Amino acid sequence: MTDQATPPETSTDLWSAIDALWTWLETDQPIGGREGVLLRMLKLSEEVGEVAEAVIGATGQNPRKGVTHTWDDVQGELCDVVITALVALRTLTPDAREVFDRHLTRVTERSLGSPS
């Protein structure tokens, strides 16, 4: 049995993929420097908007359009938000994995309590 307050370890494959995506974006970015960093952070807002669009589409809340998405679409858009956030974090620090793990531990302990 695992302790609830201990956050799960993040996958090495996840961080390898994040590093690869970051490298690809860094190699091919049309705008670099501080402006490029800010634009990468703004990409998160775009992805969150796509989640909202998918939820509205999955629930048929737009009477003009009806049902245009599925809950699988929502799941995919949520994954895009997570990936985009991790790449943004990697843009700010090469120690993204350690920063994320430390933060996840703090949030888990704060929310679920310290391990006994």
Short mmCIF file of C-alpha atoms in Angstrom, two decimals:
data_model
loop_
_atom_site.label_atom_id
_atom_site.label_comp_id
_atom_site.label_asym_id
_atom_site.label_seq_id
_atom_site.Cartn_x
_atom_site.Cartn_y
_atom_site.Cartn_z
CA MET A 1 0.00 0.00 0.00
CA THR A 2 1.37 3.43 -0.96
CA ASP A 3 1.13 6.55 1.16
CA GLN A 4 -1.31 9.09 -0.28
CA ALA A 5 0.87 12.05 0.63
CA THR A 6 3.81 10.79 -1.40
CA PRO A 7 3.52 12.09 -4.96
CA PRO A 8 4.10 9.59 -7.73
CA GLU A 9 7.40 9.82 -9.56
CA THR A 10 7.15 11.39 -12.96
CA SER A 11 8.19 9.26 -15.88
CA THR A 12 11.67 9.64 -17.34
CA ASP A 13 10.10 9.18 -20.78
CA LEU A 14 7.85 12.17 -20.07
CA TRP A 15 10.81 14.41 -19.35
CA SER A 16 12.78 13.07 -22.32
CA ALA A 17 9.83 13.95 -24.52
CA ILE A 18 9.51 17.41 -22.95
CA ASP A 19 13.23 18.04 -23.53
CA ALA A 20 12.91 16.88 -27.14
CA LEU A 21 9.90 19.13 -27.76
CA TRP A 22 11.69 22.06 -26.10
CA THR A 23 14.77 21.48 -28.28
CA TRP A 24 12.62 21.31 -31.41
CA LEU A 25 10.82 24.55 -30.51
CA GLU A 26 14.07 26.33 -29.63
CA THR A 27 15.62 25.32 -32.94
CA ASP A 28 12.70 26.51 -35.04
CA GLN A 29 11.27 29.53 -33.21
CA PRO A 30 10.65 32.60 -35.37
CA ILE A 31 10.88 34.99 -32.39
CA GLY A 32 13.53 34.46 -29.74
CA GLY A 33 14.77 36.14 -26.62
CA ARG A 34 12.47 37.56 -23.99
CA GLU A 35 9.62 37.98 -26.47
CA GLY A 36 9.87 34.33 -27.47
CA VAL A 37 9.69 33.26 -23.81
CA LEU A 38 6.60 35.40 -23.26
CA LEU A 39 4.93 34.00 -26.37
CA ARG A 40 5.64 30.46 -25.16
CA MET A 41 3.91 31.29 -21.86
CA LEU A 42 0.93 32.77 -23.75
CA LYS A 43 0.58 29.49 -25.67
CA LEU A 44 -0.89 28.11 -22.44
CA SER A 45 -3.87 30.46 -22.73
CA GLU A 46 -4.49 29.26 -26.25
CA GLU A 47 -4.46 25.63 -25.14
CA VAL A 48 -6.78 26.30 -22.18
CA GLY A 49 -9.16 28.02 -24.61
CA GLU A 50 -9.16 24.85 -26.70
CA VAL A 51 -10.19 22.88 -23.59
CA ALA A 52 -13.09 25.29 -23.09
CA GLU A 53 -14.08 24.97 -26.75
CA ALA A 54 -14.01 21.16 -26.51
CA VAL A 55 -16.12 21.14 -23.31
CA ILE A 56 -18.67 23.47 -24.89
CA GLY A 57 -18.67 21.27 -27.98
CA ALA A 58 -18.99 18.04 -25.99
CA THR A 59 -21.95 19.36 -24.04
CA GLY A 60 -23.63 21.01 -27.03
CA GLN A 61 -23.82 24.36 -25.20
CA ASN A 62 -23.66 26.37 -28.42
CA PRO A 63 -27.16 26.01 -29.89
CA ARG A 64 -25.94 27.14 -33.30
CA LYS A 65 -23.31 24.40 -33.49
CA GLY A 66 -24.71 21.63 -31.29
CA VAL A 67 -22.43 18.76 -30.26
CA THR A 68 -19.10 19.21 -32.07
CA HIS A 69 -16.63 17.44 -29.77
CA THR A 70 -16.35 14.32 -27.63
CA TRP A 71 -15.03 13.85 -24.11
CA ASP A 72 -12.04 12.15 -25.75
CA ASP A 73 -11.40 15.50 -27.45
CA VAL A 74 -11.50 17.19 -24.03
CA GLN A 75 -8.99 14.66 -22.68
CA GLY A 76 -6.66 15.35 -25.60
CA GLU A 77 -6.91 19.10 -25.10
CA LEU A 78 -6.15 18.70 -21.38
CA CYS A 79 -3.06 16.70 -22.31
CA ASP A 80 -2.03 19.52 -24.65
CA VAL A 81 -2.31 21.97 -21.71
CA VAL A 82 -0.07 19.77 -19.55
CA ILE A 83 2.52 19.32 -22.30
CA THR A 84 2.51 23.03 -23.10
CA ALA A 85 2.93 23.91 -19.41
CA LEU A 86 5.83 21.50 -18.99
CA VAL A 87 7.55 22.84 -22.11
CA ALA A 88 7.01 26.38 -20.79
CA LEU A 89 8.56 25.34 -17.47
CA ARG A 90 11.49 23.78 -19.36
CA THR A 91 11.87 27.08 -21.21
CA LEU A 92 12.36 28.85 -17.88
CA THR A 93 14.76 26.32 -16.37
CA PRO A 94 16.81 23.32 -17.47
CA ASP A 95 15.91 21.86 -14.04
CA ALA A 96 12.21 21.62 -14.93
CA ARG A 97 11.86 18.05 -13.64
CA GLU A 98 13.31 18.89 -10.24
CA VAL A 99 11.29 22.11 -9.97
CA PHE A 100 8.10 20.24 -10.86
CA ASP A 101 8.81 17.34 -8.49
CA ARG A 102 9.52 19.73 -5.58
CA HIS A 103 6.36 21.68 -6.28
CA LEU A 104 4.25 18.54 -6.64
CA THR A 105 5.57 17.31 -3.30
CA ARG A 106 4.65 20.64 -1.62
CA VAL A 107 1.16 20.67 -3.14
CA THR A 108 0.58 17.02 -2.25
CA GLU A 109 1.72 17.49 1.35
CA ARG A 110 -0.30 20.68 1.72
CA SER A 111 -3.41 19.03 0.29
CA LEU A 112 -3.16 15.50 1.69
CA GLY A 113 -1.02 16.07 4.76
CA SER A 114 2.53 15.04 5.58
CA PRO A 115 3.39 11.35 5.52
CA SER A 116 3.02 9.71 8.92
#
